[in-house]
Coordinates of C-alpha atoms and ligand atoms in Angstrom, one line a residue:
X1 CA 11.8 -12.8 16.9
X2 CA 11.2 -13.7 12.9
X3 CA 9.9 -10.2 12.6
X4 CA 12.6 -8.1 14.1
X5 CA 15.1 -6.3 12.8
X6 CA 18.5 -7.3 11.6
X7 CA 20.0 -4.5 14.0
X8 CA 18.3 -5.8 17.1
X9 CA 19.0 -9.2 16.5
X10 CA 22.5 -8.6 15.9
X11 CA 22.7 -6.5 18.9
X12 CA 21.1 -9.2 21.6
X13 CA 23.1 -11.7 20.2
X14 CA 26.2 -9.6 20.6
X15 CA 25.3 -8.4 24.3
X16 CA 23.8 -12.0 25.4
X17 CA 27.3 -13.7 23.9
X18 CA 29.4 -10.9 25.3
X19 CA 27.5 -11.4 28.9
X20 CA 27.9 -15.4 28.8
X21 CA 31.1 -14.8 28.2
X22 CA 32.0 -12.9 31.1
X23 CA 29.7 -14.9 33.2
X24 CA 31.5 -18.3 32.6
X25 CA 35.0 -16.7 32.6
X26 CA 34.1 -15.1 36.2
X27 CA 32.8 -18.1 37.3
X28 CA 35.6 -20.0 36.2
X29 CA 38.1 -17.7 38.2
X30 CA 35.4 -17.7 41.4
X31 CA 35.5 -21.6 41.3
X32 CA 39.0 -22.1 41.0
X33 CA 39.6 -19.3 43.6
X34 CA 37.5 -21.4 45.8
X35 CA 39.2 -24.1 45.3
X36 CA 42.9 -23.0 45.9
X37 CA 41.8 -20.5 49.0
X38 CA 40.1 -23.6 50.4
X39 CA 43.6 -26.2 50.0
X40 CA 45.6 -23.2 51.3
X41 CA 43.3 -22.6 54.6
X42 CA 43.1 -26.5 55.1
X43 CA 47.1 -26.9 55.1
X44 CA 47.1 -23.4 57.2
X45 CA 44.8 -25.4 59.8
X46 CA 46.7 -28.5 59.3
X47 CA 50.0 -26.7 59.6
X48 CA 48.9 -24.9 62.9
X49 CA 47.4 -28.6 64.6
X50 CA 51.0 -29.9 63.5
X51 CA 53.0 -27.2 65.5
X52 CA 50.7 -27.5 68.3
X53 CA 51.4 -31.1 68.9
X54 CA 54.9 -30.4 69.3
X55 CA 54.4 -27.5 71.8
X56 CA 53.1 -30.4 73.8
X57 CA 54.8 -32.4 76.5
X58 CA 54.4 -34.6 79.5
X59 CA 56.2 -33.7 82.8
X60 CA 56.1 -35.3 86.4
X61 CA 56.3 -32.5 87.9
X62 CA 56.3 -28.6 87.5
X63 CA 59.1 -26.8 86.3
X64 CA 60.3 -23.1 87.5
X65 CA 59.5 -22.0 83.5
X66 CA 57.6 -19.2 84.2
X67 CA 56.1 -18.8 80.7
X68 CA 55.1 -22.1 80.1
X69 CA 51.3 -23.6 80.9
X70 CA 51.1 -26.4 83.6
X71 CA 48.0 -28.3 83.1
X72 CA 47.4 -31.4 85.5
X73 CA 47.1 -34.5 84.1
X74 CA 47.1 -37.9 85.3
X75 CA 50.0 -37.6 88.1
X76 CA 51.3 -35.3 86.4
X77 CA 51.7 -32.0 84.2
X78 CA 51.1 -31.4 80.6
X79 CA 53.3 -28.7 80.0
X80 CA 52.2 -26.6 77.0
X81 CA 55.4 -24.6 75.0
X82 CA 54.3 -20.8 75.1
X83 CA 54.6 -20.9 71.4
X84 CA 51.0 -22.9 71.5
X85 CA 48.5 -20.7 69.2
X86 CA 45.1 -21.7 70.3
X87 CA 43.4 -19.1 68.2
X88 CA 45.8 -17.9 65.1
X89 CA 44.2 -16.4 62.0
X90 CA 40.8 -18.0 63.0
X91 CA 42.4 -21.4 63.4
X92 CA 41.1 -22.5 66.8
X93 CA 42.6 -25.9 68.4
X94 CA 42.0 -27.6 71.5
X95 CA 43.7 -30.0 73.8
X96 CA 41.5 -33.2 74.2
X97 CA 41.7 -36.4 76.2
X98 CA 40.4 -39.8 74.7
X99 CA 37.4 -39.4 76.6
X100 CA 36.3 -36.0 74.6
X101 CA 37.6 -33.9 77.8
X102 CA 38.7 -30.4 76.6
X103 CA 41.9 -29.8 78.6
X104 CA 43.5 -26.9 77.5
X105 CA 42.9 -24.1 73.8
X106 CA 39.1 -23.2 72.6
X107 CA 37.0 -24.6 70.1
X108 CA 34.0 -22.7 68.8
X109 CA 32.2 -26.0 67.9
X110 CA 33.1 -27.6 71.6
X111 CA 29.2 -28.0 71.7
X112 CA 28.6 -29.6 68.5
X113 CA 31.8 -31.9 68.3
X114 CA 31.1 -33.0 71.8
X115 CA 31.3 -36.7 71.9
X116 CA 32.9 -36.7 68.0
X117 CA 34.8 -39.5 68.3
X118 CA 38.9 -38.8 67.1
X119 CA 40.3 -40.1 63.8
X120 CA 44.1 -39.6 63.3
X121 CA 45.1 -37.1 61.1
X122 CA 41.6 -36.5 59.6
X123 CA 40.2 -33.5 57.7
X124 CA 36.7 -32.9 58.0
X125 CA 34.2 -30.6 57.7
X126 CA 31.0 -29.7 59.7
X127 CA 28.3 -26.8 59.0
X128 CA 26.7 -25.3 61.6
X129 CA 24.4 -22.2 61.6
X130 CA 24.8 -21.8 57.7
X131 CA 29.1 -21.3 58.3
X132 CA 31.3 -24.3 57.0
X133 CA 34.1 -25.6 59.3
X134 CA 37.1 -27.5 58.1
X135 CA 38.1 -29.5 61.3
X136 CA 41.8 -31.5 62.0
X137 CA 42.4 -34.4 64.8
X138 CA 45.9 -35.6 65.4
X139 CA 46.7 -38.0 68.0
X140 CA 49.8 -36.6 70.3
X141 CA 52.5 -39.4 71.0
X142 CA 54.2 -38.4 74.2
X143 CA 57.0 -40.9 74.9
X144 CA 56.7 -40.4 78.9
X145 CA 53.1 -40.6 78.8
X146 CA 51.9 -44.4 77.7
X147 CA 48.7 -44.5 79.8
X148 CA 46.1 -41.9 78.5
X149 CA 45.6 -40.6 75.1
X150 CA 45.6 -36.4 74.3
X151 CA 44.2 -35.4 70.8
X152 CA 44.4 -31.9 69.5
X153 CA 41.5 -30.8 67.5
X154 CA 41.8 -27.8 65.1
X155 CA 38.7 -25.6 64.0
X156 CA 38.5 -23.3 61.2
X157 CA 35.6 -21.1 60.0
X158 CA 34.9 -21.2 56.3
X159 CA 33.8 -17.4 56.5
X160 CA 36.9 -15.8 56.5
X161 CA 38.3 -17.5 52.9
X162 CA 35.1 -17.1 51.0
X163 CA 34.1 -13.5 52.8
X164 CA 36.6 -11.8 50.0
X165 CA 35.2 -14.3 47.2
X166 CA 31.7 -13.5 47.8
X167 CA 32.7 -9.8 48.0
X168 CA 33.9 -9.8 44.6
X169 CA 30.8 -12.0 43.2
X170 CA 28.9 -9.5 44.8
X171 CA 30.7 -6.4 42.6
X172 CA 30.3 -8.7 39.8
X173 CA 26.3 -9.5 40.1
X174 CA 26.5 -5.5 40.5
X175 CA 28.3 -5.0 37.5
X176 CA 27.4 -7.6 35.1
X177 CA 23.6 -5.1 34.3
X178 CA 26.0 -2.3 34.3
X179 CA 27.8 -4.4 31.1
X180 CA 25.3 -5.6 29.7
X181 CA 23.4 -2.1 28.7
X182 CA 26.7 -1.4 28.0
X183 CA 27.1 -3.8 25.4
X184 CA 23.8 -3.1 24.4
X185 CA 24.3 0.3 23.9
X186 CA 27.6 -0.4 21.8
X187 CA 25.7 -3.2 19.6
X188 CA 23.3 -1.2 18.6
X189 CA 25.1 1.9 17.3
X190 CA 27.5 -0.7 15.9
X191 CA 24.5 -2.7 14.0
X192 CA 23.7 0.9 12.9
X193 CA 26.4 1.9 10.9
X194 CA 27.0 -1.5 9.5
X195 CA 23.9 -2.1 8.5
X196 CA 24.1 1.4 6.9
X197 CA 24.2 0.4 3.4
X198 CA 22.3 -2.4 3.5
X199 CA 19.1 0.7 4.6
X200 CA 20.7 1.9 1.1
X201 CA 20.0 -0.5 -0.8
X202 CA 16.7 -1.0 0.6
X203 CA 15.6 2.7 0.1
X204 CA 17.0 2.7 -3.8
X205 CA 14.9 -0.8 -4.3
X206 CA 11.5 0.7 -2.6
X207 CA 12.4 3.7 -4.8
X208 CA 12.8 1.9 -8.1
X209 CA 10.0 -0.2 -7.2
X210 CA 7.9 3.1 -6.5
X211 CA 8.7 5.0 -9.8
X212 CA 10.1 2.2 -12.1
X213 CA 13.6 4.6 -12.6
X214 CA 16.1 1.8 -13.1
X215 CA 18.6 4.2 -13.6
X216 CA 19.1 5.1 -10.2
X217 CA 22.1 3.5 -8.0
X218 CA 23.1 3.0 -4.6
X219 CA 25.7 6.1 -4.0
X220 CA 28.4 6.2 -1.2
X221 CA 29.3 2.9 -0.8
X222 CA 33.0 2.7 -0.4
X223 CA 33.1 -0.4 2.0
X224 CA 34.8 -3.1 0.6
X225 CA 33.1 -5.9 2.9
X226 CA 30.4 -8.2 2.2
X227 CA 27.7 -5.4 2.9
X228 CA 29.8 -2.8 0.2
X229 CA 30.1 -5.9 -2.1
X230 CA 26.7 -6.5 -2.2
X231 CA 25.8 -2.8 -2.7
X232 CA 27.8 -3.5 -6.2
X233 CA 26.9 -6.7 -7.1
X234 CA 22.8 -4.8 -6.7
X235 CA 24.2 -1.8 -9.2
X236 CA 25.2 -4.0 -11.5
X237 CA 22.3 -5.8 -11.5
X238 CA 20.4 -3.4 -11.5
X239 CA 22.7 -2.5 -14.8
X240 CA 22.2 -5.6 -16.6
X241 CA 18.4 -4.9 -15.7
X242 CA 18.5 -1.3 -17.5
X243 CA 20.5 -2.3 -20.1
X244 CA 18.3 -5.4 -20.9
X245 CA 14.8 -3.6 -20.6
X246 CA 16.2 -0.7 -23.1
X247 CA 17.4 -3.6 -25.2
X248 CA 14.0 -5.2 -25.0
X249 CA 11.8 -1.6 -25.6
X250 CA 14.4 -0.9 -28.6
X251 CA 13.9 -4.3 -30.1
X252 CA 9.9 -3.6 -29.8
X253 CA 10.1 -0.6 -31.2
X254 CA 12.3 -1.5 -34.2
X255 CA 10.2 -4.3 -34.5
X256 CA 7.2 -1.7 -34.8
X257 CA 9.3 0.0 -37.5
X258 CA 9.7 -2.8 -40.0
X259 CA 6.4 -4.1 -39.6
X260 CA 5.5 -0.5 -40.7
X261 CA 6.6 -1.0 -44.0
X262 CA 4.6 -4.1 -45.3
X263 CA 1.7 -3.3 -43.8
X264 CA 1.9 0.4 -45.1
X265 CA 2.0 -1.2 -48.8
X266 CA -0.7 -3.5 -48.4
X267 CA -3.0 -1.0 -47.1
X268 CA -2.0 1.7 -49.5
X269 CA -2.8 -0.9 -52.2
X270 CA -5.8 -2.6 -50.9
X271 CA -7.0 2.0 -51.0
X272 CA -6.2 1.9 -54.3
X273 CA -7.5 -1.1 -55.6
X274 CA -11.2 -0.9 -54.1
X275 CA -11.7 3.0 -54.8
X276 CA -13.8 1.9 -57.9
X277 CA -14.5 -1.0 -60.6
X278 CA -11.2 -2.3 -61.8
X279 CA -10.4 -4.6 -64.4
X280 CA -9.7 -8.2 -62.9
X281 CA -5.9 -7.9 -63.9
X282 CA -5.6 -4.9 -61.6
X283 CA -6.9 -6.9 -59.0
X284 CA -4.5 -10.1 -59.4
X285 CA -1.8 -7.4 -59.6
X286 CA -2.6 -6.2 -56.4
X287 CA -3.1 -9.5 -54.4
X288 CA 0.4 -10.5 -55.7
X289 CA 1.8 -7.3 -53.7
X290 CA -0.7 -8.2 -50.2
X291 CA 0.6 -11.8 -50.7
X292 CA 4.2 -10.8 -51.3
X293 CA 4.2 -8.4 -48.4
X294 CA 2.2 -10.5 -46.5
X295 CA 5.2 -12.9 -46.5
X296 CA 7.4 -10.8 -45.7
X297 CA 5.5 -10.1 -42.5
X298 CA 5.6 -13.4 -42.2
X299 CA 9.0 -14.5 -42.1
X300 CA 9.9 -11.2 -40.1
X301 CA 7.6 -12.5 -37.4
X302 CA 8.8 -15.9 -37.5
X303 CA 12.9 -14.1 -37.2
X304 CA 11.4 -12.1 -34.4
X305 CA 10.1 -14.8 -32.8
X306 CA 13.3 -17.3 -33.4
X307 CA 15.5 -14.5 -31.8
X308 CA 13.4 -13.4 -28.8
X309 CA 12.9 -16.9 -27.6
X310 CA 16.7 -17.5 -28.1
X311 CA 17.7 -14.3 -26.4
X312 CA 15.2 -14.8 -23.6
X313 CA 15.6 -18.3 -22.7
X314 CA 19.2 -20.1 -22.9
X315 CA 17.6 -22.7 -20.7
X316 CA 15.4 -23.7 -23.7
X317 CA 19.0 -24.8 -25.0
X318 CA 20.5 -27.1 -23.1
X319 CA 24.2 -27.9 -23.5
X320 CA 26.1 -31.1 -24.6
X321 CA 28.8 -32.6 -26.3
X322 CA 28.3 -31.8 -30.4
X323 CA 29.8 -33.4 -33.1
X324 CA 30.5 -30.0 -35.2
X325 CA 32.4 -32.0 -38.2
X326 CA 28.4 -34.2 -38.6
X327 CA 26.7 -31.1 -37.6
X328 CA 28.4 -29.2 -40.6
X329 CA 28.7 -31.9 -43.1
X330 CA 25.2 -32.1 -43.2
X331 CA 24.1 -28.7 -43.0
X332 CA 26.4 -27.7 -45.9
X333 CA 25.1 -30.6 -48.2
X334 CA 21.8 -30.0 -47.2
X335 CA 22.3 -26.5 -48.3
X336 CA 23.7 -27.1 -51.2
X337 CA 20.9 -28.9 -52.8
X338 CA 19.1 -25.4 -53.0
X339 CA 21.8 -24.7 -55.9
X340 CA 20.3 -21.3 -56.2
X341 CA 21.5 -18.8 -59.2
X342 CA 24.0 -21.4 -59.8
X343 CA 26.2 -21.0 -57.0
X344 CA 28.1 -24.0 -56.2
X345 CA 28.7 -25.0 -52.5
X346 CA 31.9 -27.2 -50.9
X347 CA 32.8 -28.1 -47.9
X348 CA 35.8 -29.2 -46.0
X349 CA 35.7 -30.8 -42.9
X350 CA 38.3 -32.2 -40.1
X351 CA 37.0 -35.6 -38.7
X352 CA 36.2 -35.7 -35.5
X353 CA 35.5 -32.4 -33.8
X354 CA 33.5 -31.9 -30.7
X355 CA 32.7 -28.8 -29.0
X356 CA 30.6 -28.2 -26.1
X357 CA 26.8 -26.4 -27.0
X358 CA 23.9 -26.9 -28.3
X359 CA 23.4 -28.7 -31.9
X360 CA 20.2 -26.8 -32.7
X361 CA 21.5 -23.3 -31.9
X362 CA 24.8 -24.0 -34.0
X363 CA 23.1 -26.0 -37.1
X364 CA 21.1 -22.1 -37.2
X365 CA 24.4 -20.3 -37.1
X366 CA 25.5 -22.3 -39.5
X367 CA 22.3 -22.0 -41.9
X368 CA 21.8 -18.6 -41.3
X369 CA 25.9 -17.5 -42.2
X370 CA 25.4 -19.8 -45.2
X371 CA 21.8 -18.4 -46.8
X372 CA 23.7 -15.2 -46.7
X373 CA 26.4 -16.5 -48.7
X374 CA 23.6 -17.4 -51.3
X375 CA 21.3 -14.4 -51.1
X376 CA 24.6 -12.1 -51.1
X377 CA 26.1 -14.4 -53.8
X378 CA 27.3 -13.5 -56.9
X379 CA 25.4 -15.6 -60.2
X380 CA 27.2 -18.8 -60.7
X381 CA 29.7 -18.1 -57.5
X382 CA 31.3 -20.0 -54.9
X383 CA 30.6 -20.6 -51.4
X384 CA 33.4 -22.9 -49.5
X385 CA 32.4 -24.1 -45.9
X386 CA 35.3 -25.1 -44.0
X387 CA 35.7 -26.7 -40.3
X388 CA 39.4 -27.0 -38.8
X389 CA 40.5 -28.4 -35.6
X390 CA 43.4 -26.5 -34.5
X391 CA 45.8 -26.4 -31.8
X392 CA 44.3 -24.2 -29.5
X393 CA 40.9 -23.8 -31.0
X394 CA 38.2 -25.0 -33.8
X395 CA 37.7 -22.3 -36.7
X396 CA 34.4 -22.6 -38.9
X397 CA 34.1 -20.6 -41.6
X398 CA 31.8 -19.7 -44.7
X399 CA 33.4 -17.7 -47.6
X400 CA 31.6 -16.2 -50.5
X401 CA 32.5 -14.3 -53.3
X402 CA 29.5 -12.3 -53.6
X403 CA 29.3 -8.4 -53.6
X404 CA 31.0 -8.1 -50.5
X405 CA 30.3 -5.6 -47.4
X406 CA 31.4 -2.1 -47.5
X407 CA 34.2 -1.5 -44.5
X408 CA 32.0 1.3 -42.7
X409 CA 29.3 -1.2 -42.8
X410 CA 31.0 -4.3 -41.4
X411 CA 30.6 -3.6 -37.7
X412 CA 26.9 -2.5 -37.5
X413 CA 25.3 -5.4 -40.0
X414 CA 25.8 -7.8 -36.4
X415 CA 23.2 -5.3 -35.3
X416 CA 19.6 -6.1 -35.1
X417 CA 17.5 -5.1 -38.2
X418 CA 20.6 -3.4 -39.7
X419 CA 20.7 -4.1 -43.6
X420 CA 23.2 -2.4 -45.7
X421 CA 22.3 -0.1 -48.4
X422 CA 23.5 -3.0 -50.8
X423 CA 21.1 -5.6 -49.6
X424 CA 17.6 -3.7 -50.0
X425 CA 16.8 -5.1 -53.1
X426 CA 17.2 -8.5 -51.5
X427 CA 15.1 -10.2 -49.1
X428 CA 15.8 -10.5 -45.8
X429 CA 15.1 -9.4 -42.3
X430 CA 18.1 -7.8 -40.9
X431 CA 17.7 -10.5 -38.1
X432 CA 20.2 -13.0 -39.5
X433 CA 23.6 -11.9 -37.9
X434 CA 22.6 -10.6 -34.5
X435 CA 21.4 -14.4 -34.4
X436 CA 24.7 -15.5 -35.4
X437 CA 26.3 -12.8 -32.9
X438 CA 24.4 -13.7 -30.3
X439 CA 24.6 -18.1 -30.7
X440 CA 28.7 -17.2 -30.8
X441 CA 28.4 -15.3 -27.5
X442 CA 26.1 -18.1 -25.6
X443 CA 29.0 -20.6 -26.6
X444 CA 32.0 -18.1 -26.0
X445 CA 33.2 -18.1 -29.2
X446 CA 34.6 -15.0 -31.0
X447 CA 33.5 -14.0 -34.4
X448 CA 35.7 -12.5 -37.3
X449 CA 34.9 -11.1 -40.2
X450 CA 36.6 -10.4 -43.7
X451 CA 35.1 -8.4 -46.5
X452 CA 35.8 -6.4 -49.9
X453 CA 33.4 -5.1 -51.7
X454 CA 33.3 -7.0 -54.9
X455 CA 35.0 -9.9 -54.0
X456 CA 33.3 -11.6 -50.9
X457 CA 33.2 -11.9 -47.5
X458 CA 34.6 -15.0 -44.9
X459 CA 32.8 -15.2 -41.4
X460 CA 34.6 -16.7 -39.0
X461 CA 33.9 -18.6 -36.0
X462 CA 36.2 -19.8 -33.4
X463 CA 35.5 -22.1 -30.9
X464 CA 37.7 -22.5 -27.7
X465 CA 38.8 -25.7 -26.5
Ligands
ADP501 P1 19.5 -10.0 -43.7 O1 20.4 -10.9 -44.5 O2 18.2 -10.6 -43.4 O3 19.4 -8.7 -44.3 P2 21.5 -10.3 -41.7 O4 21.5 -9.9 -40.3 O5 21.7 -11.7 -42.0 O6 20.2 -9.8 -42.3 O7 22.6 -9.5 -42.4 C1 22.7 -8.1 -42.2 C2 23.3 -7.4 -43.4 O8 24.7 -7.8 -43.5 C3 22.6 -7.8 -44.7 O9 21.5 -7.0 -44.9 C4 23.8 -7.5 -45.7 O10 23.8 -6.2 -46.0 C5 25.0 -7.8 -44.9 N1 25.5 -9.2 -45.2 C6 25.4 -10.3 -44.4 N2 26.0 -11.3 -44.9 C7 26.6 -10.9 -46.1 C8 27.4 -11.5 -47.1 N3 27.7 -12.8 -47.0 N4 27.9 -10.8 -48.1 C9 27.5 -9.5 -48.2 N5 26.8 -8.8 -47.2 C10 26.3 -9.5 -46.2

């Protein structure tokens, strides 16, 4: 069973519930049939025994009544009303005496009752040759005969109730195969085109599998059930898939490209150098540039190695309850103690603020917004770190008033590797801000920026509560 199909499971376990269904229902109405055909035929046989015992009297003599029954008795005559039904609608009854003598009616079971001794007003019932018989005695009380008892004894065959019951189980047995294929017919073209889309997305995943094109999607889907939902929920997957392997072969490949350069001078200089005999100042000259480029190499690895893990692995980051006025306290007077070309950093910080993240993913937001305020600096500037609680959210910011950021430029340096034209001469990687762009997203904060060329730049940070 583990290894069949969805369709034919769904369709056995449609036609098997449909089919019990149908089953107990039917023999729900059969047995309750039963039951009310079998009261009514009992207070028919009862009813008939009744009426009997008042055709019956007790006479002395006979009467000049033509159409009524004389049957001798005793001294005298039981006169029986014409109206006496001995066999009516398969209701037999029978006249007895107290000594079991039949006197007057029929009784198809006169053989096998013979010797049954009478109860008053008692039901029975008696089965003979595989037929059931309900049976009735009732004592007849004739006032003018006190000496010698009569009983009347009704018979009637169970046959004739059940004949039309067993007639329609019959049909039923005949017809319940006849519902069941079709309900197995009608399960399995309905599995079929439910399960439609599901083949869909099957095919497009063996496809992608196959040839590694995550740009195909599953097409013609407009169900909106849980089957159509799931076809979109797989194409945008299968979107965030695309979108993150691009992301991951253009990071490679820009990685490629700024490795280029380094390793371009150093080999270009290592040429020159060892073409012939130099003098050794030449040669201290040109370890300065290997070891210089070498660390540039070297930070750019480390960057690249900072962000992938980071962009990779959130889990590596767990979240918690920070104390963000500590967190930046301390980072901005740590920072400050590099003093570099005389800039001067302060800090102004609201007591008290929590947000939810992680302290060693914001302390590098925070380090990496400030070293940019320093490298992008102006000589003896200003950096001013501030961290407000406000109503609706918590704002850090880090203002310089350095050479600022061209407008055109101000959307693309949150890009990876991107360095404006400005900031060649400087060091750096290009890494800095899609770290800080990326940190801001992972704790759903926005980020805001404000820049004039010449005058400095803020970078903004808000928090929500
Ligand atoms: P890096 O600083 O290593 O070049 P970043 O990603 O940190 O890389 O920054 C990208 C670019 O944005 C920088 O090259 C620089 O041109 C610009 N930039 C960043 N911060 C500032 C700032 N405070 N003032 C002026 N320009 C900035």
């Amino acid at each position: 069973m583990k290894k069949r199909s969805i369709r034919f499971k769904l369709t056995l376990w449609f036609s098997l519930a449909q089919i019990a269904v149908v089953a107990i229902t039917l023999a729900a109405v059969l047995g309750a049939s039963q039951t009310v055909l079998r009261s009514t035929v009992r207070n028919y046989l009862i009813g008939t025994v009744e009426e009997n015992v008042d055709s019956i009297d007790y006479v002395s003599a006979k009467e000049d009544l033509p159409d009524y029954i004389y049957v001798p008795y005793h001294d005298g005559y039981l006169k029986i009303d014409p109206g006496y039904m001995d066999v009516v609608n398969d209701v037999e009854t029978a006249l007895y005496s107290k000594d079991g003598t039949m006197l007057y009616g029929s009784n198809p079971l006169a053989i096998q009752t013979e010797g049954t001794a009478f109860s008053e007003s008692y039901t029975w019932s008696l089965k003979v040759d595989g037929i059931r018989y309900d049976l009735y005695d009732r004592k007849v009380n004739l006032e003018n005969l006190t000496d010698g008892e009569l009983w009347v004894r009704g018979v009637v065959p169970e046959t004739r109730n059940t004949a039309q019951l067993n007639e329609i189980a019959r049909l039923s047995a005949l017809l319940l195969p006849l519902l069941l294929l079709l309900s197995l017919l009608s399960g399995w073209f309905l599995a079929d085109r439910l399960l439609a889309p599901v083949r869909k997305i099957q095919q497009t995943a063996e496809q992608i599998a196959e040839d590694n094109d995550l740009t195909r999607r599953i097409e013609t889907v407009t169900t909106k059930d849980e089957v159509g939902k799931l076809a979109t929920v797989f194409n945008r997957m299968l979107d965030r898939l695309q979108h993150s392997f691009d992301s991951e072969r253009q990071f490679t490949s820009d990685a490629s490209h700024e490795l280029r350069t380094p390793t371009s001078v150093i080999l270009a200089q290592t040429d020159y150098i060892l073409e012939k005999d130099r003098p050794a100042e030449e040669y201290k000259e040109a370890l300065e540039v290997v070891q210089k480029q070498g660390r540039k190499m070297n930070t750019l690895i480390a960057d690249m190695l900072d962000y992938t893990r980071m962009d990779q692995g959130a889990e590596r980051y767990p979240f918690e309850t920070v104390d963000l006025s500590a967190l930046t306290a301390e980072t901005a007077d740590q920072m400050a103690l590099l003093g570099t070309r005389g800039i001067q950093l302060t800090s102004d910080v609201d007591d008290g603020v929590m947000v939810n993240g992680n302290a060693l993913l914001l302390s590098r937001l925070l380090q990496n917004l400030i070293s940019n305020a320093y490298r992008y600096g102006k000589d003896d500037g200003h950096i001013a770190v501030s961290l407000k609680q406000g109503p609706d959210d918590v704002q850090l910011a880090v203002s310089d008033d350095g050479i600022g950021i061209p407008t055109a430029e101000q959307i693309r340096i949150f890009d990876r590797f991107y360095r404006a034209d400005s900031s060649r001469s400087t060091e750096g990687t290009g890494l800095g801000l899609s770290m800080v762009k990326r940190i801001a997203e992972l704790h759903g904060a926005t980020l805001e920026l404000e820049s004039e060329e010449g005058v400095g730049s803020t970078f903004r940070v808000f928090f929500k509560k």
